[in-house]
Amino acid sequence: MSAVHAPGADAAELAERRWAWIVAGIIALLVVMMVFTGLHWASMPPSRVEVVDPRTLHIRGEFVEDNLGTSVDAQGKVTVRLVAQQYSFTPQCIVVPADTPVTFRGTASDAIHGFVVGRTNANVMLIPGFVATFTTRFPRAGELLMPCHEYCGTGHQGMWARVQVLEPAEFLRQAQPGKAVSCVPR
Ligand code: CUA
């Protein structure tokens, strides 16, 4: 009996062919997904890119120390400004009103940082030289943790802040026109 006609040789070849087709099919599917997502996402408007000079953050402009924290403008729009650095956020405690749109504007002074707030959808990367911005709404009052979620160095695991979500009336009592407010971490 020659090797070509060994028992099971035909079955083995059939199985090999079948698996080769399955693998080729998976690769083809992945390529189609890459092309689809590439074209689909490229057709959407890119997010706005805002730049800021990380060397002057603390000296002038929007991110000077006494402009950090939460402010309310004349139209009632709530904006939180913050800076991340190794290994803390400024401010370390952020106060926001519940059930109100809150716009975050943040950047980093040294390395890439990021944060997530509790289990909300507030989740962003902070990159030196760029202003990250997003608007969210915190459904109910309470205190939330805000850890850094980008590995930024040896102190990364100790880098976090708190977010105090207050009832809107209580927040407005603390918010003073033209002044950024923050809370004292407990
Ligand atoms: Cu900052 Cu990790």
mmCIF file of C-alpha atoms in Angstrom, residues 19-157:
data_model
loop_
_atom_site.group_PDB
_atom_site.id
_atom_site.type_symbol
_atom_site.label_atom_id
_atom_site.label_comp_id
_atom_site.label_asym_id
_atom_site.label_seq_id
_atom_site.Cartn_x
_atom_site.Cartn_y
_atom_site.Cartn_z
ATOM 1 C CA TRP A 19 -9.946 24.518 7.151
ATOM 2 C CA ALA A 20 -7.916 26.433 4.569
ATOM 3 C CA TRP A 21 -11.187 27.802 3.150
ATOM 4 C CA ILE A 22 -12.500 28.667 6.647
ATOM 5 C CA VAL A 23 -9.287 30.567 7.479
ATOM 6 C CA ALA A 24 -9.355 32.344 4.106
ATOM 7 C CA GLY A 25 -12.990 33.269 4.802
ATOM 8 C CA ILE A 26 -12.136 34.737 8.228
ATOM 9 C CA ILE A 27 -9.279 36.782 6.730
ATOM 10 C CA ALA A 28 -11.548 38.031 3.938
ATOM 11 C CA LEU A 29 -14.217 39.001 6.511
ATOM 12 C CA LEU A 30 -11.646 40.950 8.573
ATOM 13 C CA VAL A 31 -10.405 42.780 5.465
ATOM 14 C CA VAL A 32 -13.986 43.697 4.526
ATOM 15 C CA MET A 33 -14.572 44.990 8.091
ATOM 16 C CA MET A 34 -11.362 47.071 7.965
ATOM 17 C CA VAL A 35 -12.313 48.609 4.615
ATOM 18 C CA PHE A 36 -15.899 49.275 5.744
ATOM 19 C CA THR A 37 -14.989 50.887 9.074
ATOM 20 C CA GLY A 38 -12.139 52.859 7.449
ATOM 21 C CA LEU A 39 -14.407 54.331 4.773
ATOM 22 C CA HIS A 40 -17.398 54.744 7.083
ATOM 23 C CA TRP A 41 -15.462 56.581 9.799
ATOM 24 C CA ALA A 42 -13.473 58.623 7.320
ATOM 25 C CA SER A 43 -16.787 59.925 5.980
ATOM 26 C CA MET A 44 -17.734 61.373 9.391
ATOM 27 C CA PRO A 45 -16.527 64.813 10.441
ATOM 28 C CA PRO A 46 -13.340 64.606 12.530
ATOM 29 C CA SER A 47 -13.570 65.909 16.070
ATOM 30 C CA ARG A 48 -12.413 69.458 16.572
ATOM 31 C CA VAL A 49 -8.739 69.722 17.464
ATOM 32 C CA GLU A 50 -7.852 72.494 19.867
ATOM 33 C CA VAL A 51 -4.256 73.118 20.771
ATOM 34 C CA VAL A 52 -2.701 74.771 23.813
ATOM 35 C CA ASP A 53 0.945 75.414 24.720
ATOM 36 C CA PRO A 54 1.712 73.129 27.709
ATOM 37 C CA ARG A 55 4.636 75.374 28.743
ATOM 38 C CA THR A 56 2.375 78.344 29.501
ATOM 39 C CA LEU A 57 -0.569 76.533 31.131
ATOM 40 C CA HIS A 58 0.090 77.936 34.596
ATOM 41 C CA ILE A 59 1.227 81.355 33.394
ATOM 42 C CA ARG A 60 -1.515 82.644 31.098
ATOM 43 C CA GLY A 61 -4.617 81.661 29.238
ATOM 44 C CA GLU A 62 -7.610 79.503 30.027
ATOM 45 C CA PHE A 63 -5.847 77.025 32.300
ATOM 46 C CA VAL A 64 -4.265 79.348 34.862
ATOM 47 C CA GLU A 65 -4.750 78.151 38.435
ATOM 48 C CA ASP A 66 -7.642 80.391 39.493
ATOM 49 C CA ASN A 67 -9.599 79.578 36.337
ATOM 50 C CA LEU A 68 -9.534 75.834 37.117
ATOM 51 C CA GLY A 69 -12.621 74.235 38.592
ATOM 52 C CA THR A 70 -16.275 74.742 37.759
ATOM 53 C CA SER A 71 -17.691 77.980 36.445
ATOM 54 C CA VAL A 72 -21.115 79.101 35.295
ATOM 55 C CA ASP A 73 -21.414 81.711 32.567
ATOM 56 C CA ALA A 74 -24.143 84.347 32.141
ATOM 57 C CA GLN A 75 -26.269 81.904 30.101
ATOM 58 C CA GLY A 76 -26.049 79.296 32.866
ATOM 59 C CA LYS A 77 -23.633 77.031 30.957
ATOM 60 C CA VAL A 78 -21.535 74.948 33.366
ATOM 61 C CA THR A 79 -17.884 74.377 32.422
ATOM 62 C CA VAL A 80 -15.259 72.394 34.321
ATOM 63 C CA ARG A 81 -11.635 73.208 33.532
ATOM 64 C CA LEU A 82 -8.867 70.948 34.784
ATOM 65 C CA VAL A 83 -5.204 70.125 34.277
ATOM 66 C CA ALA A 84 -3.605 66.720 34.817
ATOM 67 C CA GLN A 85 -0.009 66.313 35.848
ATOM 68 C CA GLN A 86 2.125 63.576 37.399
ATOM 69 C CA TYR A 87 0.423 62.548 39.706
ATOM 70 C CA SER A 88 -2.668 64.603 40.415
ATOM 71 C CA PHE A 89 -5.486 66.547 38.878
ATOM 72 C CA THR A 90 -6.002 70.255 39.503
ATOM 73 C CA PRO A 91 -8.451 70.664 41.111
ATOM 74 C CA GLN A 92 -8.420 67.455 43.164
ATOM 75 C CA CYS A 93 -12.127 67.760 43.904
ATOM 76 C CA ILE A 94 -14.622 68.835 41.260
ATOM 77 C CA VAL A 95 -18.119 70.038 42.013
ATOM 78 C CA VAL A 96 -20.894 69.737 39.422
ATOM 79 C CA PRO A 97 -24.702 70.063 39.442
ATOM 80 C CA ALA A 98 -26.882 66.975 38.959
ATOM 81 C CA ASP A 99 -29.097 66.581 35.912
ATOM 82 C CA THR A 100 -27.504 69.533 34.103
ATOM 83 C CA PRO A 101 -25.276 69.525 31.010
ATOM 84 C CA VAL A 102 -21.662 69.942 32.150
ATOM 85 C CA THR A 103 -18.857 70.637 29.683
ATOM 86 C CA PHE A 104 -15.380 69.461 30.623
ATOM 87 C CA ARG A 105 -12.288 71.125 29.187
ATOM 88 C CA GLY A 106 -9.022 69.529 30.191
ATOM 89 C CA THR A 107 -5.409 69.157 29.230
ATOM 90 C CA ALA A 108 -2.179 67.705 30.594
ATOM 91 C CA SER A 109 1.072 69.458 31.381
ATOM 92 C CA ASP A 110 3.623 66.638 31.252
ATOM 93 C CA ALA A 111 2.528 63.174 30.112
ATOM 94 C CA ILE A 112 -0.569 61.572 28.651
ATOM 95 C CA HIS A 113 -3.210 61.144 31.341
ATOM 96 C CA GLY A 114 -6.927 60.462 31.199
ATOM 97 C CA PHE A 115 -9.868 59.954 33.475
ATOM 98 C CA VAL A 116 -13.164 58.238 33.916
ATOM 99 C CA VAL A 117 -15.826 59.455 36.369
ATOM 100 C CA GLY A 118 -17.500 56.668 38.361
ATOM 101 C CA ARG A 119 -19.684 54.563 36.108
ATOM 102 C CA THR A 120 -20.763 57.471 33.914
ATOM 103 C CA ASN A 121 -19.841 57.961 30.268
ATOM 104 C CA ALA A 122 -17.352 60.703 31.239
ATOM 105 C CA ASN A 123 -14.162 59.163 29.886
ATOM 106 C CA VAL A 124 -11.404 61.082 28.107
ATOM 107 C CA MET A 125 -7.677 61.189 27.382
ATOM 108 C CA LEU A 126 -5.684 64.286 28.307
ATOM 109 C CA ILE A 127 -2.739 64.871 25.984
ATOM 110 C CA PRO A 128 -0.137 67.635 26.462
ATOM 111 C CA GLY A 129 -0.643 70.300 23.810
ATOM 112 C CA PHE A 130 -4.329 69.521 23.214
ATOM 113 C CA VAL A 131 -7.590 70.513 24.890
ATOM 114 C CA ALA A 132 -9.970 67.602 25.385
ATOM 115 C CA THR A 133 -13.605 68.599 25.614
ATOM 116 C CA PHE A 134 -16.883 66.753 26.088
ATOM 117 C CA THR A 135 -20.304 67.449 27.551
ATOM 118 C CA THR A 136 -22.126 65.058 29.828
ATOM 119 C CA ARG A 137 -24.883 64.986 32.428
ATOM 120 C CA PHE A 138 -24.711 63.403 35.879
ATOM 121 C CA PRO A 139 -28.129 61.935 36.673
ATOM 122 C CA ARG A 140 -28.094 62.102 40.489
ATOM 123 C CA ALA A 141 -26.319 63.738 43.393
ATOM 124 C CA GLY A 142 -23.501 61.856 45.094
ATOM 125 C CA GLU A 143 -19.756 61.505 45.237
ATOM 126 C CA LEU A 144 -17.878 59.786 42.414
ATOM 127 C CA LEU A 145 -14.251 58.754 42.056
ATOM 128 C CA MET A 146 -12.272 60.006 39.100
ATOM 129 C CA PRO A 147 -9.129 57.909 38.585
ATOM 130 C CA CYS A 148 -6.468 58.494 35.939
ATOM 131 C CA HIS A 149 -6.847 55.668 33.444
ATOM 132 C CA GLU A 150 -3.779 56.109 31.240
ATOM 133 C CA TYR A 151 -0.543 54.682 32.573
ATOM 134 C CA CYS A 152 1.485 57.853 33.164
ATOM 135 C CA GLY A 153 4.436 56.754 35.293
ATOM 136 C CA THR A 154 5.311 55.167 38.615
ATOM 137 C CA GLY A 155 2.681 57.160 40.542
ATOM 138 C CA HIS A 156 -0.170 56.361 38.134
ATOM 139 C CA GLN A 157 -2.124 54.121 40.521
#
